[in-house]
PDB file of N, CA and C in Angstrom:
ATOM      1  N   UNK A   2      92.379  79.510 107.156  1.00 76.00           N
ATOM      2  CA  UNK A   2      91.737  80.040 105.964  1.00 76.00           C
ATOM      3  C   UNK A   2      90.848  81.222 106.349  1.00 76.00           C
ATOM      4  N   UNK A   3      90.858  82.232 105.529  1.00 86.00           N
ATOM      5  CA  UNK A   3      90.062  83.431 105.785  1.00 86.00           C
ATOM      6  C   UNK A   3      88.646  83.240 105.246  1.00 86.00           C
ATOM      7  N   UNK A   4      87.677  83.796 105.976  1.00 93.00           N
ATOM      8  CA  UNK A   4      86.306  83.755 105.494  1.00 93.00           C
ATOM      9  C   UNK A   4      86.039  85.017 104.693  1.00 93.00           C
ATOM     10  N   UNK A   5      85.340  84.856 103.579  1.00 95.00           N
ATOM     11  CA  UNK A   5      85.043  85.987 102.711  1.00 95.00           C
ATOM     12  C   UNK A   5      83.560  86.018 102.375  1.00 95.00           C
ATOM     13  N   UNK A   6      83.049  87.219 102.162  1.00 96.00           N
ATOM     14  CA  UNK A   6      81.672  87.422 101.719  1.00 96.00           C
ATOM     15  C   UNK A   6      81.638  88.665 100.844  1.00 96.00           C
ATOM     16  N   UNK A   7      80.999  88.548  99.702  1.00 96.00           N
ATOM     17  CA  UNK A   7      80.888  89.699  98.823  1.00 96.00           C
ATOM     18  C   UNK A   7      79.972  90.749  99.439  1.00 96.00           C
ATOM     19  N   UNK A   8      80.322  92.002  99.272  1.00 96.00           N
ATOM     20  CA  UNK A   8      79.507  93.120  99.745  1.00 96.00           C
ATOM     21  C   UNK A   8      78.554  93.486  98.611  1.00 96.00           C
ATOM     22  N   UNK A   9      77.244  93.558  98.877  1.00 96.00           N
ATOM     23  CA  UNK A   9      76.293  93.909  97.821  1.00 96.00           C
ATOM     24  C   UNK A   9      76.619  95.266  97.194  1.00 96.00           C
ATOM     25  N   UNK A  10      76.388  95.378  95.884  1.00 94.00           N
ATOM     26  CA  UNK A  10      76.697  96.598  95.139  1.00 94.00           C
ATOM     27  C   UNK A  10      76.108  97.853  95.777  1.00 94.00           C
ATOM     28  N   UNK A  11      74.881  97.772  96.276  1.00 96.00           N
ATOM     29  CA  UNK A  11      74.223  98.949  96.849  1.00 96.00           C
ATOM     30  C   UNK A  11      74.873  99.405  98.159  1.00 96.00           C
ATOM     31  N   UNK A  12      75.730  98.597  98.747  1.00 95.00           N
ATOM     32  CA  UNK A  12      76.400  98.958  99.998  1.00 95.00           C
ATOM     33  C   UNK A  12      77.840  99.412  99.790  1.00 95.00           C
ATOM     34  N   UNK A  13      78.290  99.462  98.546  1.00 95.00           N
ATOM     35  CA  UNK A  13      79.667  99.877  98.262  1.00 95.00           C
ATOM     36  C   UNK A  13      79.800 101.392  98.343  1.00 95.00           C
ATOM     37  N   UNK A  14      80.953 101.871  98.806  1.00 93.00           N
ATOM     38  CA  UNK A  14      81.179 103.321  98.809  1.00 93.00           C
ATOM     39  C   UNK A  14      81.351 103.828  97.371  1.00 93.00           C
ATOM     40  N   UNK A  15      81.216 105.116  97.193  1.00 93.00           N
ATOM     41  CA  UNK A  15      81.380 105.724  95.868  1.00 93.00           C
ATOM     42  C   UNK A  15      82.752 105.374  95.302  1.00 93.00           C
ATOM     43  N   UNK A  16      82.787 104.997  94.050  1.00 93.00           N
ATOM     44  CA  UNK A  16      84.038 104.680  93.384  1.00 93.00           C
ATOM     45  C   UNK A  16      84.463 103.227  93.465  1.00 93.00           C
ATOM     46  N   UNK A  17      83.819 102.450  94.307  1.00 94.00           N
ATOM     47  CA  UNK A  17      84.186 101.038  94.443  1.00 94.00           C
ATOM     48  C   UNK A  17      83.461 100.207  93.386  1.00 94.00           C
ATOM     49  N   UNK A  18      84.211  99.323  92.739  1.00 95.00           N
ATOM     50  CA  UNK A  18      83.641  98.425  91.739  1.00 95.00           C
ATOM     51  C   UNK A  18      83.178  97.119  92.364  1.00 95.00           C
ATOM     52  N   UNK A  19      83.848  96.723  93.441  1.00 95.00           N
ATOM     53  CA  UNK A  19      83.519  95.484  94.143  1.00 95.00           C
ATOM     54  C   UNK A  19      83.966  95.637  95.591  1.00 95.00           C
ATOM     55  N   UNK A  20      83.402  94.805  96.438  1.00 96.00           N
ATOM     56  CA  UNK A  20      83.795  94.823  97.844  1.00 96.00           C
ATOM     57  C   UNK A  20      83.668  93.438  98.440  1.00 96.00           C
ATOM     58  N   UNK A  21      84.564  93.135  99.353  1.00 96.00           N
ATOM     59  CA  UNK A  21      84.577  91.829 100.008  1.00 96.00           C
ATOM     60  C   UNK A  21      84.840  92.041 101.493  1.00 96.00           C
ATOM     61  N   UNK A  22      84.092  91.331 102.318  1.00 95.00           N
ATOM     62  CA  UNK A  22      84.424  91.274 103.746  1.00 95.00           C
ATOM     63  C   UNK A  22      85.355  90.082 103.933  1.00 95.00           C
ATOM     64  N   UNK A  23      86.545  90.347 104.414  1.00 94.00           N
ATOM     65  CA  UNK A  23      87.532  89.299 104.658  1.00 94.00           C
ATOM     66  C   UNK A  23      87.749  89.231 106.157  1.00 94.00           C
ATOM     67  N   UNK A  24      87.280  88.162 106.776  1.00 91.00           N
ATOM     68  CA  UNK A  24      87.348  88.048 108.238  1.00 91.00           C
ATOM     69  C   UNK A  24      86.787  89.297 108.918  1.00 91.00           C
ATOM     70  N   UNK A  25      85.713  89.843 108.346  1.00 90.00           N
ATOM     71  CA  UNK A  25      85.061  91.012 108.917  1.00 90.00           C
ATOM     72  C   UNK A  25      85.668  92.343 108.538  1.00 90.00           C
ATOM     73  N   UNK A  26      86.716  92.329 107.717  1.00 91.00           N
ATOM     74  CA  UNK A  26      87.386  93.558 107.280  1.00 91.00           C
ATOM     75  C   UNK A  26      86.948  93.876 105.855  1.00 91.00           C
ATOM     76  N   UNK A  27      86.471  95.096 105.630  1.00 94.00           N
ATOM     77  CA  UNK A  27      86.016  95.495 104.308  1.00 94.00           C
ATOM     78  C   UNK A  27      87.202  95.831 103.403  1.00 94.00           C
ATOM     79  N   UNK A  28      87.214  95.204 102.223  1.00 94.00           N
ATOM     80  CA  UNK A  28      88.250  95.453 101.218  1.00 94.00           C
ATOM     81  C   UNK A  28      87.529  95.806  99.930  1.00 94.00           C
ATOM     82  N   UNK A  29      87.898  96.941  99.319  1.00 94.00           N
ATOM     83  CA  UNK A  29      87.212  97.437  98.132  1.00 94.00           C
ATOM     84  C   UNK A  29      88.131  97.474  96.923  1.00 94.00           C
ATOM     85  N   UNK A  30      87.547  97.193  95.759  1.00 93.00           N
ATOM     86  CA  UNK A  30      88.263  97.306  94.487  1.00 93.00           C
ATOM     87  C   UNK A  30      87.798  98.573  93.786  1.00 93.00           C
ATOM     88  N   UNK A  31      88.752  99.449  93.468  1.00 91.00           N
ATOM     89  CA  UNK A  31      88.447 100.637  92.667  1.00 91.00           C
ATOM     90  C   UNK A  31      89.009 100.386  91.269  1.00 91.00           C
ATOM     91  N   UNK A  32      88.932 101.373  90.420  1.00 92.00           N
ATOM     92  CA  UNK A  32      89.476 101.225  89.072  1.00 92.00           C
ATOM     93  C   UNK A  32      90.968 100.931  89.068  1.00 92.00           C
ATOM     94  N   UNK A  33      91.683 101.500  90.017  1.00 91.00           N
ATOM     95  CA  UNK A  33      93.135 101.404  89.969  1.00 91.00           C
ATOM     96  C   UNK A  33      93.779 100.583  91.084  1.00 91.00           C
ATOM     97  N   UNK A  34      93.029 100.232  92.123  1.00 89.00           N
ATOM     98  CA  UNK A  34      93.684  99.528  93.237  1.00 89.00           C
ATOM     99  C   UNK A  34      92.674  98.827  94.143  1.00 89.00           C
ATOM    100  N   UNK A  35      93.222  98.072  95.060  1.00 91.00           N
ATOM    101  CA  UNK A  35      92.449  97.481  96.151  1.00 91.00           C
ATOM    102  C   UNK A  35      92.701  98.341  97.381  1.00 91.00           C
ATOM    103  N   UNK A  36      91.658  98.572  98.173  1.00 89.00           N
ATOM    104  CA  UNK A  36      91.770  99.418  99.356  1.00 89.00           C
ATOM    105  C   UNK A  36      91.136  98.727 100.549  1.00 89.00           C
ATOM    106  N   UNK A  37      91.862  98.701 101.655  1.00 91.00           N
ATOM    107  CA  UNK A  37      91.317  98.170 102.905  1.00 91.00           C
ATOM    108  C   UNK A  37      90.666  99.337 103.641  1.00 91.00           C
ATOM    109  N   UNK A  38      89.446  99.131 104.118  1.00 90.00           N
ATOM    110  CA  UNK A  38      88.728 100.171 104.850  1.00 90.00           C
ATOM    111  C   UNK A  38      89.627 100.743 105.942  1.00 90.00           C
ATOM    112  N   UNK A  39      89.765 102.072 105.972  1.00 86.00           N
ATOM    113  CA  UNK A  39      90.688 102.750 106.900  1.00 86.00           C
ATOM    114  C   UNK A  39      90.406 102.423 108.364  1.00 86.00           C
ATOM    115  N   UNK A  40      89.133 102.406 108.745  1.00 87.00           N
ATOM    116  CA  UNK A  40      88.806 102.118 110.147  1.00 87.00           C
ATOM    117  C   UNK A  40      89.270 100.713 110.528  1.00 87.00           C
ATOM    118  N   UNK A  41      89.078  99.764 109.620  1.00 86.00           N
ATOM    119  CA  UNK A  41      89.524  98.398 109.889  1.00 86.00           C
ATOM    120  C   UNK A  41      91.048  98.314 109.925  1.00 86.00           C
ATOM    121  N   UNK A  42      91.692  99.010 108.985  1.00 87.00           N
ATOM    122  CA  UNK A  42      93.158  98.992 108.945  1.00 87.00           C
ATOM    123  C   UNK A  42      93.740  99.611 110.212  1.00 87.00           C
ATOM    124  N   UNK A  43      93.119 100.668 110.696  1.00 87.00           N
ATOM    125  CA  UNK A  43      93.586 101.298 111.936  1.00 87.00           C
ATOM    126  C   UNK A  43      93.427 100.338 113.113  1.00 87.00           C
ATOM    127  N   UNK A  44      92.340  99.572 113.126  1.00 87.00           N
ATOM    128  CA  UNK A  44      92.139  98.585 114.191  1.00 87.00           C
ATOM    129  C   UNK A  44      93.187  97.481 114.110  1.00 87.00           C
ATOM    130  N   UNK A  45      93.522  97.072 112.890  1.00 87.00           N
ATOM    131  CA  UNK A  45      94.572  96.056 112.701  1.00 87.00           C
ATOM    132  C   UNK A  45      95.898  96.601 113.222  1.00 87.00           C
ATOM    133  N   UNK A  46      96.200  97.863 112.927  1.00 90.00           N
ATOM    134  CA  UNK A  46      97.446  98.463 113.402  1.00 90.00           C
ATOM    135  C   UNK A  46      97.479  98.530 114.925  1.00 90.00           C
ATOM    136  N   UNK A  47      96.368  98.861 115.537  1.00 92.00           N
ATOM    137  CA  UNK A  47      96.288  98.889 117.006  1.00 92.00           C
ATOM    138  C   UNK A  47      96.600  97.506 117.572  1.00 92.00           C
ATOM    139  N   UNK A  48      96.056  96.485 116.935  1.00 92.00           N
ATOM    140  CA  UNK A  48      96.319  95.103 117.368  1.00 92.00           C
ATOM    141  C   UNK A  48      97.801  94.758 117.193  1.00 92.00           C
ATOM    142  N   UNK A  49      98.388  95.178 116.083  1.00 93.00           N
ATOM    143  CA  UNK A  49      99.807  94.918 115.839  1.00 93.00           C
ATOM    144  C   UNK A  49     100.665  95.605 116.898  1.00 93.00           C
ATOM    145  N   UNK A  50     100.338  96.865 117.241  1.00 94.00           N
ATOM    146  CA  UNK A  50     101.078  97.561 118.283  1.00 94.00           C
ATOM    147  C   UNK A  50     101.019  96.801 119.603  1.00 94.00           C
ATOM    148  N   UNK A  51      99.868  96.210 119.913  1.00 96.00           N
ATOM    149  CA  UNK A  51      99.720  95.449 121.159  1.00 96.00           C
ATOM    150  C   UNK A  51     100.524  94.147 121.108  1.00 96.00           C
ATOM    151  N   UNK A  52     100.527  93.497 119.951  1.00 96.00           N
ATOM    152  CA  UNK A  52     101.218  92.214 119.807  1.00 96.00           C
ATOM    153  C   UNK A  52     102.723  92.358 119.635  1.00 96.00           C
ATOM    154  N   UNK A  53     103.164  93.472 119.061  1.00 96.00           N
ATOM    155  CA  UNK A  53     104.582  93.690 118.790  1.00 96.00           C
ATOM    156  C   UNK A  53     105.059  95.004 119.408  1.00 96.00           C
ATOM    157  N   UNK A  54     105.115  95.057 120.737  1.00 95.00           N
ATOM    158  CA  UNK A  54     105.578  96.300 121.359  1.00 95.00           C
ATOM    159  C   UNK A  54     107.050  96.558 121.029  1.00 95.00           C
ATOM    160  N   UNK A  55     107.447  97.795 121.174  1.00 95.00           N
ATOM    161  CA  UNK A  55     108.839  98.177 120.928  1.00 95.00           C
ATOM    162  C   UNK A  55     109.731  97.480 121.944  1.00 95.00           C
ATOM    163  N   UNK A  56     110.810  96.864 121.449  1.00 94.00           N
ATOM    164  CA  UNK A  56     111.774  96.180 122.304  1.00 94.00           C
ATOM    165  C   UNK A  56     112.886  97.154 122.695  1.00 94.00           C
ATOM    166  N   UNK A  57     113.505  96.904 123.834  1.00 94.00           N
ATOM    167  CA  UNK A  57     114.627  97.747 124.267  1.00 94.00           C
ATOM    168  C   UNK A  57     115.697  97.795 123.175  1.00 94.00           C
ATOM    169  N   UNK A  58     116.106  98.990 122.808  1.00 94.00           N
ATOM    170  CA  UNK A  58     117.157  99.173 121.824  1.00 94.00           C
ATOM    171  C   UNK A  58     116.690  99.071 120.379  1.00 94.00           C
ATOM    172  N   UNK A  59     115.432  98.762 120.154  1.00 95.00           N
ATOM    173  CA  UNK A  59     114.929  98.635 118.782  1.00 95.00           C
ATOM    174  C   UNK A  59     114.745 100.025 118.169  1.00 95.00           C
ATOM    175  N   UNK A  60     115.241 100.224 116.952  1.00 95.00           N
ATOM    176  CA  UNK A  60     115.073 101.531 116.306  1.00 95.00           C
ATOM    177  C   UNK A  60     113.594 101.854 116.056  1.00 95.00           C
ATOM    178  N   UNK A  61     113.238 103.072 116.322  1.00 95.00           N
ATOM    179  CA  UNK A  61     111.879 103.555 116.088  1.00 95.00           C
ATOM    180  C   UNK A  61     111.978 104.726 115.130  1.00 95.00           C
ATOM    181  N   UNK A  62     111.060 104.781 114.192  1.00 93.00           N
ATOM    182  CA  UNK A  62     111.087 105.904 113.259  1.00 93.00           C
ATOM    183  C   UNK A  62     109.733 106.600 113.220  1.00 93.00           C
ATOM    184  N   UNK A  63     109.772 107.795 112.739  1.00 95.00           N
ATOM    185  CA  UNK A  63     108.564 108.586 112.576  1.00 95.00           C
ATOM    186  C   UNK A  63     108.214 108.576 111.100  1.00 95.00           C
ATOM    187  N   UNK A  64     106.946 108.371 110.802  1.00 91.00           N
ATOM    188  CA  UNK A  64     106.548 108.345 109.401  1.00 91.00           C
ATOM    189  C   UNK A  64     105.058 108.161 109.257  1.00 91.00           C
ATOM    190  N   UNK A  65     104.646 107.784 108.058  1.00 90.00           N
ATOM    191  CA  UNK A  65     103.240 107.636 107.724  1.00 90.00           C
ATOM    192  C   UNK A  65     102.996 106.246 107.184  1.00 90.00           C
ATOM    193  N   UNK A  66     102.029 105.540 107.766  1.00 84.00           N
ATOM    194  CA  UNK A  66     101.610 104.233 107.272  1.00 84.00           C
ATOM    195  C   UNK A  66     100.260 104.439 106.585  1.00 84.00           C
ATOM    196  N   UNK A  67     100.316 104.675 105.286  1.00 80.00           N
ATOM    197  CA  UNK A  67      99.134 105.059 104.524  1.00 80.00           C
ATOM    198  C   UNK A  67      97.980 104.087 104.599  1.00 80.00           C
ATOM    199  N   UNK A  68      98.256 102.792 104.638  1.00 75.00           N
ATOM    200  CA  UNK A  68      97.172 101.801 104.661  1.00 75.00           C
ATOM    201  C   UNK A  68      96.255 101.992 105.855  1.00 75.00           C
ATOM    202  N   UNK A  69      96.822 102.442 106.969  1.00 79.00           N
ATOM    203  CA  UNK A  69      96.029 102.625 108.193  1.00 79.00           C
ATOM    204  C   UNK A  69      95.760 104.101 108.481  1.00 79.00           C
ATOM    205  N   UNK A  70      96.271 104.978 107.630  1.00 80.00           N
ATOM    206  CA  UNK A  70      96.084 106.406 107.873  1.00 80.00           C
ATOM    207  C   UNK A  70      96.754 106.868 109.153  1.00 80.00           C
ATOM    208  N   UNK A  71      97.884 106.223 109.486  1.00 88.00           N
ATOM    209  CA  UNK A  71      98.575 106.507 110.752  1.00 88.00           C
ATOM    210  C   UNK A  71      99.841 107.309 110.496  1.00 88.00           C
ATOM    211  N   UNK A  72     100.001 108.365 111.234  1.00 91.00           N
ATOM    212  CA  UNK A  72     101.212 109.164 111.190  1.00 91.00           C
ATOM    213  C   UNK A  72     101.769 109.196 112.605  1.00 91.00           C
ATOM    214  N   UNK A  73     102.990 108.715 112.787  1.00 92.00           N
ATOM    215  CA  UNK A  73     103.569 108.693 114.122  1.00 92.00           C
ATOM    216  C   UNK A  73     104.780 107.789 114.184  1.00 92.00           C
ATOM    217  N   UNK A  74     105.020 107.247 115.368  1.00 94.00           N
ATOM    218  CA  UNK A  74     106.187 106.410 115.613  1.00 94.00           C
ATOM    219  C   UNK A  74     105.843 104.930 115.431  1.00 94.00           C
ATOM    220  N   UNK A  75     106.781 104.189 114.815  1.00 94.00           N
ATOM    221  CA  UNK A  75     106.601 102.753 114.640  1.00 94.00           C
ATOM    222  C   UNK A  75     107.952 102.113 114.366  1.00 94.00           C
ATOM    223  N   UNK A  76     108.012 100.811 114.500  1.00 95.00           N
ATOM    224  CA  UNK A  76     109.242 100.065 114.213  1.00 95.00           C
ATOM    225  C   UNK A  76     109.101  99.395 112.842  1.00 95.00           C
ATOM    226  N   UNK A  77     110.215  98.921 112.329  1.00 95.00           N
ATOM    227  CA  UNK A  77     110.176  98.179 111.061  1.00 95.00           C
ATOM    228  C   UNK A  77     109.321  96.925 111.206  1.00 95.00           C
ATOM    229  N   UNK A  78     109.415  96.246 112.352  1.00 95.00           N
ATOM    230  CA  UNK A  78     108.610  95.035 112.572  1.00 95.00           C
ATOM    231  C   UNK A  78     107.120  95.343 112.496  1.00 95.00           C
ATOM    232  N   UNK A  79     106.719  96.443 113.114  1.00 95.00           N
ATOM    233  CA  UNK A  79     105.309  96.824 113.097  1.00 95.00           C
ATOM    234  C   UNK A  79     104.866  97.185 111.684  1.00 95.00           C
ATOM    235  N   UNK A  80     105.684  97.916 110.953  1.00 92.00           N
ATOM    236  CA  UNK A  80     105.373  98.292 109.580  1.00 92.00           C
ATOM    237  C   UNK A  80     105.267  97.059 108.685  1.00 92.00           C
ATOM    238  N   UNK A  81     106.203  96.141 108.848  1.00 94.00           N
ATOM    239  CA  UNK A  81     106.190  94.915 108.046  1.00 94.00           C
ATOM    240  C   UNK A  81     104.979  94.047 108.379  1.00 94.00           C
ATOM    241  N   UNK A  82     104.611  93.990 109.655  1.00 94.00           N
ATOM    242  CA  UNK A  82     103.431  93.207 110.054  1.00 94.00           C
ATOM    243  C   UNK A  82     102.167  93.796 109.450  1.00 94.00           C
ATOM    244  N   UNK A  83     102.059  95.129 109.432  1.00 91.00           N
ATOM    245  CA  UNK A  83     100.896  95.774 108.823  1.00 91.00           C
ATOM    246  C   UNK A  83     100.855  95.473 107.320  1.00 91.00           C
ATOM    247  N   UNK A  84     101.984  95.593 106.657  1.00 90.00           N
ATOM    248  CA  UNK A  84     102.041  95.296 105.223  1.00 90.00           C
ATOM    249  C   UNK A  84     101.643  93.861 104.919  1.00 90.00           C
ATOM    250  N   UNK A  85     102.123  92.927 105.726  1.00 93.00           N
ATOM    251  CA  UNK A  85     101.780  91.517 105.513  1.00 93.00           C
ATOM    252  C   UNK A  85     100.291  91.279 105.710  1.00 93.00           C
ATOM    253  N   UNK A  86      99.722  91.902 106.727  1.00 92.00           N
ATOM    254  CA  UNK A  86      98.286  91.740 106.988  1.00 92.00           C
ATOM    255  C   UNK A  86      97.466  92.343 105.850  1.00 92.00           C
ATOM    256  N   UNK A  87      97.851  93.519 105.360  1.00 90.00           N
ATOM    257  CA  UNK A  87      97.116  94.145 104.262  1.00 90.00           C
ATOM    258  C   UNK A  87      97.214  93.288 102.998  1.00 90.00           C
ATOM    259  N   UNK A  88      98.406  92.748 102.720  1.00 91.00           N
ATOM    260  CA  UNK A  88      98.573  91.884 101.538  1.00 91.00           C
ATOM    261  C   UNK A  88      97.705  90.637 101.638  1.00 91.00           C
ATOM    262  N   UNK A  89      97.611  90.044 102.833  1.00 93.00           N
ATOM    263  CA  UNK A  89      96.788  88.837 102.976  1.00 93.00           C
ATOM    264  C   UNK A  89      95.307  89.158 102.799  1.00 93.00           C
ATOM    265  N   UNK A  90      94.853  90.314 103.311  1.00 93.00           N
ATOM    266  CA  UNK A  90      93.455  90.712 103.143  1.00 93.00           C
ATOM    267  C   UNK A  90      93.133  90.960 101.673  1.00 93.00           C
ATOM    268  N   UNK A  91      93.997  91.692 100.987  1.00 92.00           N
ATOM    269  CA  UNK A  91      93.771  91.993  99.572  1.00 92.00           C
ATOM    270  C   UNK A  91      93.835  90.713  98.739  1.00 92.00           C
ATOM    271  N   UNK A  92      94.761  89.834  99.051  1.00 94.00           N
ATOM    272  CA  UNK A  92      94.861  88.566  98.329  1.00 94.00           C
ATOM    273  C   UNK A  92      93.592  87.739  98.454  1.00 94.00           C
ATOM    274  N   UNK A  93      93.047  87.677  99.655  1.00 95.00           N
ATOM    275  CA  UNK A  93      91.800  86.925  99.865  1.00 95.00           C
ATOM    276  C   UNK A  93      90.641  87.583  99.125  1.00 95.00           C
ATOM    277  N   UNK A  94      90.599  88.906  99.111  1.00 94.00           N
ATOM    278  CA  UNK A  94      89.539  89.622  98.390  1.00 94.00           C
ATOM    279  C   UNK A  94      89.659  89.380  96.885  1.00 94.00           C
ATOM    280  N   UNK A  95      90.867  89.412  96.371  1.00 93.00           N
ATOM    281  CA  UNK A  95      91.072  89.156  94.925  1.00 93.00           C
ATOM    282  C   UNK A  95      90.616  87.760  94.555  1.00 93.00           C
ATOM    283  N   UNK A  96      90.958  86.798  95.383  1.00 93.00           N
ATOM    284  CA  UNK A  96      90.535  85.414  95.093  1.00 93.00           C
ATOM    285  C   UNK A  96      89.018  85.290  95.135  1.00 93.00           C
ATOM    286  N   UNK A  97      88.378  85.998  96.060  1.00 94.00           N
ATOM    287  CA  UNK A  97      86.917  85.910  96.215  1.00 94.00           C
ATOM    288  C   UNK A  97      86.171  86.538  95.037  1.00 94.00           C
ATOM    289  N   UNK A  98      86.780  87.554  94.415  1.00 91.00           N
ATOM    290  CA  UNK A  98      86.114  88.234  93.300  1.00 91.00           C
ATOM    291  C   UNK A  98      86.642  87.804  91.949  1.00 91.00           C
ATOM    292  N   UNK A  99      87.815  87.170  91.937  1.00 82.00           N
ATOM    293  CA  UNK A  99      88.475  86.744  90.686  1.00 82.00           C
ATOM    294  C   UNK A  99      88.623  87.917  89.715  1.00 82.00           C
ATOM    295  N   UNK A 100      88.962  89.101  90.268  1.00 50.00           N
ATOM    296  CA  UNK A 100      89.209  90.283  89.417  1.00 50.00           C
ATOM    297  C   UNK A 100      90.679  90.408  89.116  1.00 50.00           C
TER     298      UNK A 100
END
């Protein structure tokens, strides 16, 4: 289970309606979407790269992973792992705020 804590209103970045720390990762609600703090998302991606290195013969593509602000080479496994992690963080934040 993920630990969550609401971020006080005075500590929210401009444009954020709500914020939640999910396992130490800041997740913000804006008018139109949920956003994971870029610095935290980049750290999650670094961890994913360490845990899921490229395997021999595995296709690698060049592209942009917007959630982490990363532009470069990655595999489908790495991209899918990042997406799953972002979805779990946002899901926990939504449950914590009931928005």
